[in-house]
Amino acid sequence: MASYVFQPQPHPHLPIVGSDAVFPVHRIYCVGRNFADHAVEMGHDPNKEPPFFFQKNPDTLVRSGSTISYPKLTKDLHHEVELVVALKEGGEDIPVERALDHVFGYGVGLDLTRRDLQGEAKKLGRPWETGKAFEESAPCSALLPVATAGHPGIGRIFLKINDRMKQEGNLNQMIWKVPEMIATLSTLFRLAPGDLIFAGTPAGVGPVHKGDVLEGGVEGVGEIRLTVD
């Protein structure tokens, strides 16, 4: 048995609705510009550019109900509410028609973004990690297993800040559906049990300020609540 030179950090995990067990998280993948209206509001043509992928670190996860600190080095923190897909099986080159067999369940996530740092990285042609993969940037609800949730392909997705609606859309507006996301990701990476996929956000992304209370949800999946201190 290995002897560590210092105590390793706890393994990131999420609670499961209706269970005392927890879901161990391996990687977090995010789908970029997967709602056509969001692609347009970000200045892109959804008919010309397919969605793409980036990652957040698993230790950026934050549970629903938490209070987080406003992140450093930004004056433009943005919210993005998303369906989260949790995988129970991995693999490479997964066929679209078998992709849903790999899903454990679903949750509701927030892809928090330091938009000013992301914008600067875009201009310079640099990676996005400073804008996307910072501490506490991936709040997520408890996961609802497929046995309860099914595979939601339609349903309201929304986000409120201080009880004012900011984002609202429907899962049927996603450009790439869940099976296509899984199949395409599996051609780029060797997927594994414990992987999460943040599936993209509808239009209406905007700033978050100190003192804000964020409340979001996906119909038939769950809700998320976050306070920014």
mmCIF file of C-alpha atoms in Angstrom:
data_model
loop_
_atom_site.group_PDB
_atom_site.id
_atom_site.type_symbol
_atom_site.label_atom_id
_atom_site.label_comp_id
_atom_site.label_asym_id
_atom_site.label_seq_id
_atom_site.Cartn_x
_atom_site.Cartn_y
_atom_site.Cartn_z
ATOM 1 C CA MET A 1 0.000 0.000 0.000
ATOM 2 C CA ALA A 2 1.332 3.439 -0.957
ATOM 3 C CA SER A 3 2.606 5.755 1.746
ATOM 4 C CA TYR A 4 1.731 9.365 0.922
ATOM 5 C CA VAL A 5 4.155 12.172 1.762
ATOM 6 C CA PHE A 6 1.114 14.198 2.925
ATOM 7 C CA GLN A 7 -2.577 13.464 3.424
ATOM 8 C CA PRO A 8 -4.350 13.561 0.026
ATOM 9 C CA GLN A 9 -7.380 15.776 -0.469
ATOM 10 C CA PRO A 10 -10.800 14.142 -0.007
ATOM 11 C CA HIS A 11 -12.239 12.627 -3.181
ATOM 12 C CA PRO A 12 -14.907 14.928 -4.702
ATOM 13 C CA HIS A 13 -18.403 13.444 -4.588
ATOM 14 C CA LEU A 14 -22.081 14.367 -4.824
ATOM 15 C CA PRO A 15 -25.102 13.198 -2.836
ATOM 16 C CA ILE A 16 -27.726 10.983 -4.469
ATOM 17 C CA VAL A 17 -31.425 11.626 -3.992
ATOM 18 C CA GLY A 18 -33.001 8.867 -1.893
ATOM 19 C CA SER A 19 -29.720 7.172 -0.983
ATOM 20 C CA ASP A 20 -27.084 7.275 1.742
ATOM 21 C CA ALA A 21 -24.458 6.428 -0.878
ATOM 22 C CA VAL A 22 -22.548 9.156 -2.702
ATOM 23 C CA PHE A 23 -21.427 9.547 -6.317
ATOM 24 C CA PRO A 24 -17.610 9.751 -6.691
ATOM 25 C CA VAL A 25 -16.651 12.290 -9.359
ATOM 26 C CA HIS A 26 -13.896 11.539 -11.874
ATOM 27 C CA ARG A 27 -13.881 14.430 -14.379
ATOM 28 C CA ILE A 28 -16.107 17.381 -15.260
ATOM 29 C CA TYR A 29 -16.720 18.075 -18.938
ATOM 30 C CA CYS A 30 -18.671 21.122 -20.135
ATOM 31 C CA VAL A 31 -20.383 21.617 -23.489
ATOM 32 C CA GLY A 32 -19.899 25.075 -24.966
ATOM 33 C CA ARG A 33 -22.696 27.033 -26.661
ATOM 34 C CA ASN A 34 -25.146 24.112 -26.811
ATOM 35 C CA PHE A 35 -28.280 26.303 -26.837
ATOM 36 C CA ALA A 36 -28.754 28.247 -30.070
ATOM 37 C CA ASP A 37 -30.023 31.401 -28.331
ATOM 38 C CA HIS A 38 -27.008 31.419 -26.003
ATOM 39 C CA ALA A 39 -24.629 30.989 -28.957
ATOM 40 C CA VAL A 40 -26.250 34.027 -30.592
ATOM 41 C CA GLU A 41 -26.030 36.167 -27.448
ATOM 42 C CA MET A 42 -22.309 35.309 -27.230
ATOM 43 C CA GLY A 43 -21.795 36.519 -30.811
ATOM 44 C CA HIS A 44 -21.647 33.160 -32.632
ATOM 45 C CA ASP A 45 -23.688 31.473 -35.359
ATOM 46 C CA PRO A 46 -25.048 28.150 -34.038
ATOM 47 C CA ASN A 47 -25.565 26.934 -37.611
ATOM 48 C CA LYS A 48 -21.876 27.247 -38.464
ATOM 49 C CA GLU A 49 -20.120 26.148 -35.293
ATOM 50 C CA PRO A 50 -20.901 22.863 -33.537
ATOM 51 C CA PRO A 51 -20.700 22.784 -29.747
ATOM 52 C CA PHE A 52 -17.265 22.142 -28.249
ATOM 53 C CA PHE A 53 -15.953 20.904 -24.905
ATOM 54 C CA PHE A 54 -13.826 22.179 -22.035
ATOM 55 C CA GLN A 55 -13.151 20.896 -18.519
ATOM 56 C CA LYS A 56 -13.411 21.996 -14.912
ATOM 57 C CA ASN A 57 -11.493 20.312 -12.108
ATOM 58 C CA PRO A 58 -13.529 17.921 -9.925
ATOM 59 C CA ASP A 59 -12.495 19.825 -6.789
ATOM 60 C CA THR A 60 -14.333 22.931 -8.068
ATOM 61 C CA LEU A 61 -17.625 21.215 -7.166
ATOM 62 C CA VAL A 62 -19.856 22.939 -4.614
ATOM 63 C CA ARG A 63 -23.029 21.423 -3.176
ATOM 64 C CA SER A 64 -26.403 23.077 -3.488
ATOM 65 C CA GLY A 65 -27.241 25.217 -0.462
ATOM 66 C CA SER A 66 -23.659 26.438 -0.049
ATOM 67 C CA THR A 67 -22.386 29.976 0.382
ATOM 68 C CA ILE A 68 -19.333 30.774 -1.744
ATOM 69 C CA SER A 69 -16.966 33.724 -1.817
ATOM 70 C CA TYR A 70 -16.978 36.090 -4.786
ATOM 71 C CA PRO A 71 -13.901 34.919 -6.730
ATOM 72 C CA LYS A 72 -10.663 36.854 -6.954
ATOM 73 C CA LEU A 73 -9.366 38.804 -9.939
ATOM 74 C CA THR A 74 -12.731 39.358 -11.627
ATOM 75 C CA LYS A 75 -15.249 42.155 -11.862
ATOM 76 C CA ASP A 76 -17.619 40.198 -14.108
ATOM 77 C CA LEU A 77 -18.705 36.857 -12.615
ATOM 78 C CA HIS A 78 -21.449 35.233 -14.719
ATOM 79 C CA HIS A 79 -24.059 32.537 -14.069
ATOM 80 C CA GLU A 80 -24.888 29.679 -16.439
ATOM 81 C CA VAL A 81 -27.509 27.129 -15.316
ATOM 82 C CA GLU A 82 -27.156 23.667 -16.860
ATOM 83 C CA LEU A 83 -28.420 20.102 -16.886
ATOM 84 C CA VAL A 84 -25.724 17.809 -15.468
ATOM 85 C CA VAL A 85 -25.308 14.266 -16.808
ATOM 86 C CA ALA A 86 -23.620 11.740 -14.479
ATOM 87 C CA LEU A 87 -22.046 8.616 -15.992
ATOM 88 C CA LYS A 88 -21.980 5.160 -14.363
ATOM 89 C CA GLU A 89 -19.987 3.565 -17.206
ATOM 90 C CA GLY A 90 -17.206 4.806 -19.448
ATOM 91 C CA GLY A 91 -15.540 3.826 -22.675
ATOM 92 C CA GLU A 92 -14.310 5.037 -26.022
ATOM 93 C CA ASP A 93 -16.176 5.443 -29.326
ATOM 94 C CA ILE A 94 -19.552 4.837 -27.684
ATOM 95 C CA PRO A 95 -22.352 4.496 -30.283
ATOM 96 C CA VAL A 96 -25.099 7.111 -30.031
ATOM 97 C CA GLU A 97 -27.766 4.415 -29.744
ATOM 98 C CA ARG A 98 -26.052 2.931 -26.665
ATOM 99 C CA ALA A 99 -24.972 6.172 -25.000
ATOM 100 C CA LEU A 100 -27.872 6.484 -22.558
ATOM 101 C CA ASP A 101 -27.000 3.061 -21.101
ATOM 102 C CA HIS A 102 -23.931 4.773 -19.607
ATOM 103 C CA VAL A 103 -25.931 7.357 -17.616
ATOM 104 C CA PHE A 104 -26.382 7.004 -13.858
ATOM 105 C CA GLY A 105 -28.562 10.052 -13.366
ATOM 106 C CA TYR A 106 -28.997 13.793 -13.714
ATOM 107 C CA GLY A 107 -28.546 16.959 -11.697
ATOM 108 C CA VAL A 108 -28.654 20.744 -11.934
ATOM 109 C CA GLY A 109 -25.397 22.675 -12.149
ATOM 110 C CA LEU A 110 -24.043 26.207 -12.408
ATOM 111 C CA ASP A 111 -21.099 26.897 -14.680
ATOM 112 C CA LEU A 112 -19.779 30.011 -12.935
ATOM 113 C CA THR A 113 -17.522 32.019 -15.237
ATOM 114 C CA ARG A 114 -15.075 34.866 -14.717
ATOM 115 C CA ARG A 115 -16.246 36.384 -17.991
ATOM 116 C CA ASP A 116 -13.638 39.142 -18.118
ATOM 117 C CA LEU A 117 -10.790 36.642 -17.722
ATOM 118 C CA GLN A 118 -12.388 34.304 -20.251
ATOM 119 C CA GLY A 119 -12.763 37.179 -22.719
ATOM 120 C CA GLU A 120 -9.133 38.164 -22.304
ATOM 121 C CA ALA A 121 -8.037 34.562 -22.890
ATOM 122 C CA LYS A 122 -10.171 34.390 -26.057
ATOM 123 C CA LYS A 123 -8.565 37.530 -27.469
ATOM 124 C CA LEU A 124 -5.077 36.164 -26.842
ATOM 125 C CA GLY A 125 -5.885 32.658 -28.092
ATOM 126 C CA ARG A 126 -5.112 31.164 -24.683
ATOM 127 C CA PRO A 127 -6.819 28.375 -22.686
ATOM 128 C CA TRP A 128 -9.924 29.200 -20.664
ATOM 129 C CA GLU A 129 -8.980 27.697 -17.283
ATOM 130 C CA THR A 130 -8.600 31.058 -15.529
ATOM 131 C CA GLY A 131 -12.127 31.972 -16.568
ATOM 132 C CA LYS A 132 -13.776 28.600 -16.037
ATOM 133 C CA ALA A 133 -11.859 26.269 -13.697
ATOM 134 C CA PHE A 134 -11.378 28.380 -10.577
ATOM 135 C CA GLU A 135 -12.330 27.412 -7.009
ATOM 136 C CA GLU A 136 -16.057 26.864 -6.315
ATOM 137 C CA SER A 137 -16.936 27.360 -9.989
ATOM 138 C CA ALA A 138 -19.062 24.207 -10.385
ATOM 139 C CA PRO A 139 -22.009 24.178 -7.959
ATOM 140 C CA CYS A 140 -24.182 21.086 -8.431
ATOM 141 C CA SER A 141 -27.335 19.631 -6.939
ATOM 142 C CA ALA A 142 -27.786 16.115 -5.642
ATOM 143 C CA LEU A 143 -28.106 13.567 -8.450
ATOM 144 C CA LEU A 144 -31.433 11.977 -9.351
ATOM 145 C CA PRO A 145 -30.968 8.403 -10.643
ATOM 146 C CA VAL A 146 -32.304 7.404 -14.052
ATOM 147 C CA ALA A 147 -34.714 4.988 -12.362
ATOM 148 C CA THR A 148 -36.513 8.065 -11.008
ATOM 149 C CA ALA A 149 -35.667 10.793 -13.514
ATOM 150 C CA GLY A 150 -35.777 8.801 -16.740
ATOM 151 C CA HIS A 151 -33.850 10.558 -19.512
ATOM 152 C CA PRO A 152 -35.195 14.121 -19.685
ATOM 153 C CA GLY A 153 -35.217 15.443 -23.246
ATOM 154 C CA ILE A 154 -37.827 18.098 -22.663
ATOM 155 C CA GLY A 155 -38.471 20.289 -19.633
ATOM 156 C CA ARG A 156 -38.046 23.797 -18.306
ATOM 157 C CA ILE A 157 -34.588 24.980 -17.243
ATOM 158 C CA PHE A 158 -34.328 28.275 -15.360
ATOM 159 C CA LEU A 159 -32.298 30.492 -13.056
ATOM 160 C CA LYS A 160 -33.437 33.269 -10.714
ATOM 161 C CA ILE A 161 -31.269 35.795 -8.878
ATOM 162 C CA ASN A 162 -32.849 37.345 -5.803
ATOM 163 C CA ASP A 163 -36.186 35.946 -7.033
ATOM 164 C CA ARG A 164 -35.912 37.679 -10.434
ATOM 165 C CA MET A 165 -35.914 35.431 -13.506
ATOM 166 C CA LYS A 166 -32.639 35.649 -15.444
ATOM 167 C CA GLN A 167 -32.497 32.503 -17.584
ATOM 168 C CA GLU A 168 -35.327 30.377 -18.885
ATOM 169 C CA GLY A 169 -35.433 27.778 -21.628
ATOM 170 C CA ASN A 170 -36.248 24.168 -22.420
ATOM 171 C CA LEU A 171 -34.059 21.086 -22.734
ATOM 172 C CA ASN A 172 -35.509 20.473 -26.195
ATOM 173 C CA GLN A 173 -33.621 23.593 -27.343
ATOM 174 C CA MET A 174 -30.242 21.883 -26.931
ATOM 175 C CA ILE A 175 -28.354 21.606 -30.228
ATOM 176 C CA TRP A 176 -26.646 18.378 -29.229
ATOM 177 C CA LYS A 177 -28.738 15.979 -27.176
ATOM 178 C CA VAL A 178 -27.341 13.879 -24.325
ATOM 179 C CA PRO A 179 -26.607 10.731 -26.417
ATOM 180 C CA GLU A 180 -24.729 12.830 -28.978
ATOM 181 C CA MET A 181 -22.695 14.582 -26.277
ATOM 182 C CA ILE A 182 -21.627 11.267 -24.764
ATOM 183 C CA ALA A 183 -20.833 9.677 -28.111
ATOM 184 C CA THR A 184 -18.785 12.654 -29.306
ATOM 185 C CA LEU A 185 -16.910 13.059 -26.011
ATOM 186 C CA SER A 186 -16.006 9.375 -26.124
ATOM 187 C CA THR A 187 -14.169 9.932 -29.415
ATOM 188 C CA LEU A 188 -12.029 12.627 -27.755
ATOM 189 C CA PHE A 189 -11.484 11.132 -24.282
ATOM 190 C CA ARG A 190 -11.700 7.760 -22.570
ATOM 191 C CA LEU A 191 -14.809 8.332 -20.490
ATOM 192 C CA ALA A 192 -15.034 6.749 -17.043
ATOM 193 C CA PRO A 193 -17.578 6.047 -14.314
ATOM 194 C CA GLY A 194 -17.964 9.203 -12.256
ATOM 195 C CA ASP A 195 -17.662 11.627 -15.155
ATOM 196 C CA LEU A 196 -20.023 14.609 -15.173
ATOM 197 C CA ILE A 197 -21.150 16.487 -18.276
ATOM 198 C CA PHE A 198 -22.470 20.041 -17.884
ATOM 199 C CA ALA A 199 -24.756 20.147 -20.910
ATOM 200 C CA GLY A 200 -24.872 23.839 -21.853
ATOM 201 C CA THR A 201 -26.933 26.861 -20.864
ATOM 202 C CA PRO A 202 -29.870 28.815 -22.330
ATOM 203 C CA ALA A 203 -29.731 32.526 -23.113
ATOM 204 C CA GLY A 204 -29.784 35.155 -20.384
ATOM 205 C CA VAL A 205 -26.350 34.682 -18.839
ATOM 206 C CA GLY A 206 -25.249 37.702 -16.874
ATOM 207 C CA PRO A 207 -23.481 39.113 -13.838
ATOM 208 C CA VAL A 208 -23.533 37.829 -10.277
ATOM 209 C CA HIS A 209 -22.792 40.183 -7.368
ATOM 210 C CA LYS A 210 -21.903 39.818 -3.714
ATOM 211 C CA GLY A 211 -25.010 39.144 -1.674
ATOM 212 C CA ASP A 212 -26.912 37.500 -4.543
ATOM 213 C CA VAL A 213 -28.976 34.360 -3.998
ATOM 214 C CA LEU A 214 -29.132 32.102 -7.063
ATOM 215 C CA GLU A 215 -31.954 29.575 -7.447
ATOM 216 C CA GLY A 216 -32.235 27.356 -10.499
ATOM 217 C CA GLY A 217 -33.787 24.150 -11.650
ATOM 218 C CA VAL A 218 -34.497 21.620 -14.352
ATOM 219 C CA GLU A 219 -38.025 20.267 -14.588
ATOM 220 C CA GLY A 220 -38.198 16.653 -13.443
ATOM 221 C CA VAL A 221 -34.584 16.664 -12.231
ATOM 222 C CA GLY A 222 -34.171 19.022 -9.296
ATOM 223 C CA GLU A 223 -33.194 22.458 -8.091
ATOM 224 C CA ILE A 224 -30.073 24.271 -6.935
ATOM 225 C CA ARG A 225 -29.536 27.181 -4.559
ATOM 226 C CA LEU A 226 -26.349 29.187 -4.025
ATOM 227 C CA THR A 227 -25.451 32.317 -2.063
ATOM 228 C CA VAL A 228 -22.522 34.537 -3.076
ATOM 229 C CA ASP A 229 -20.794 36.293 -0.172
#
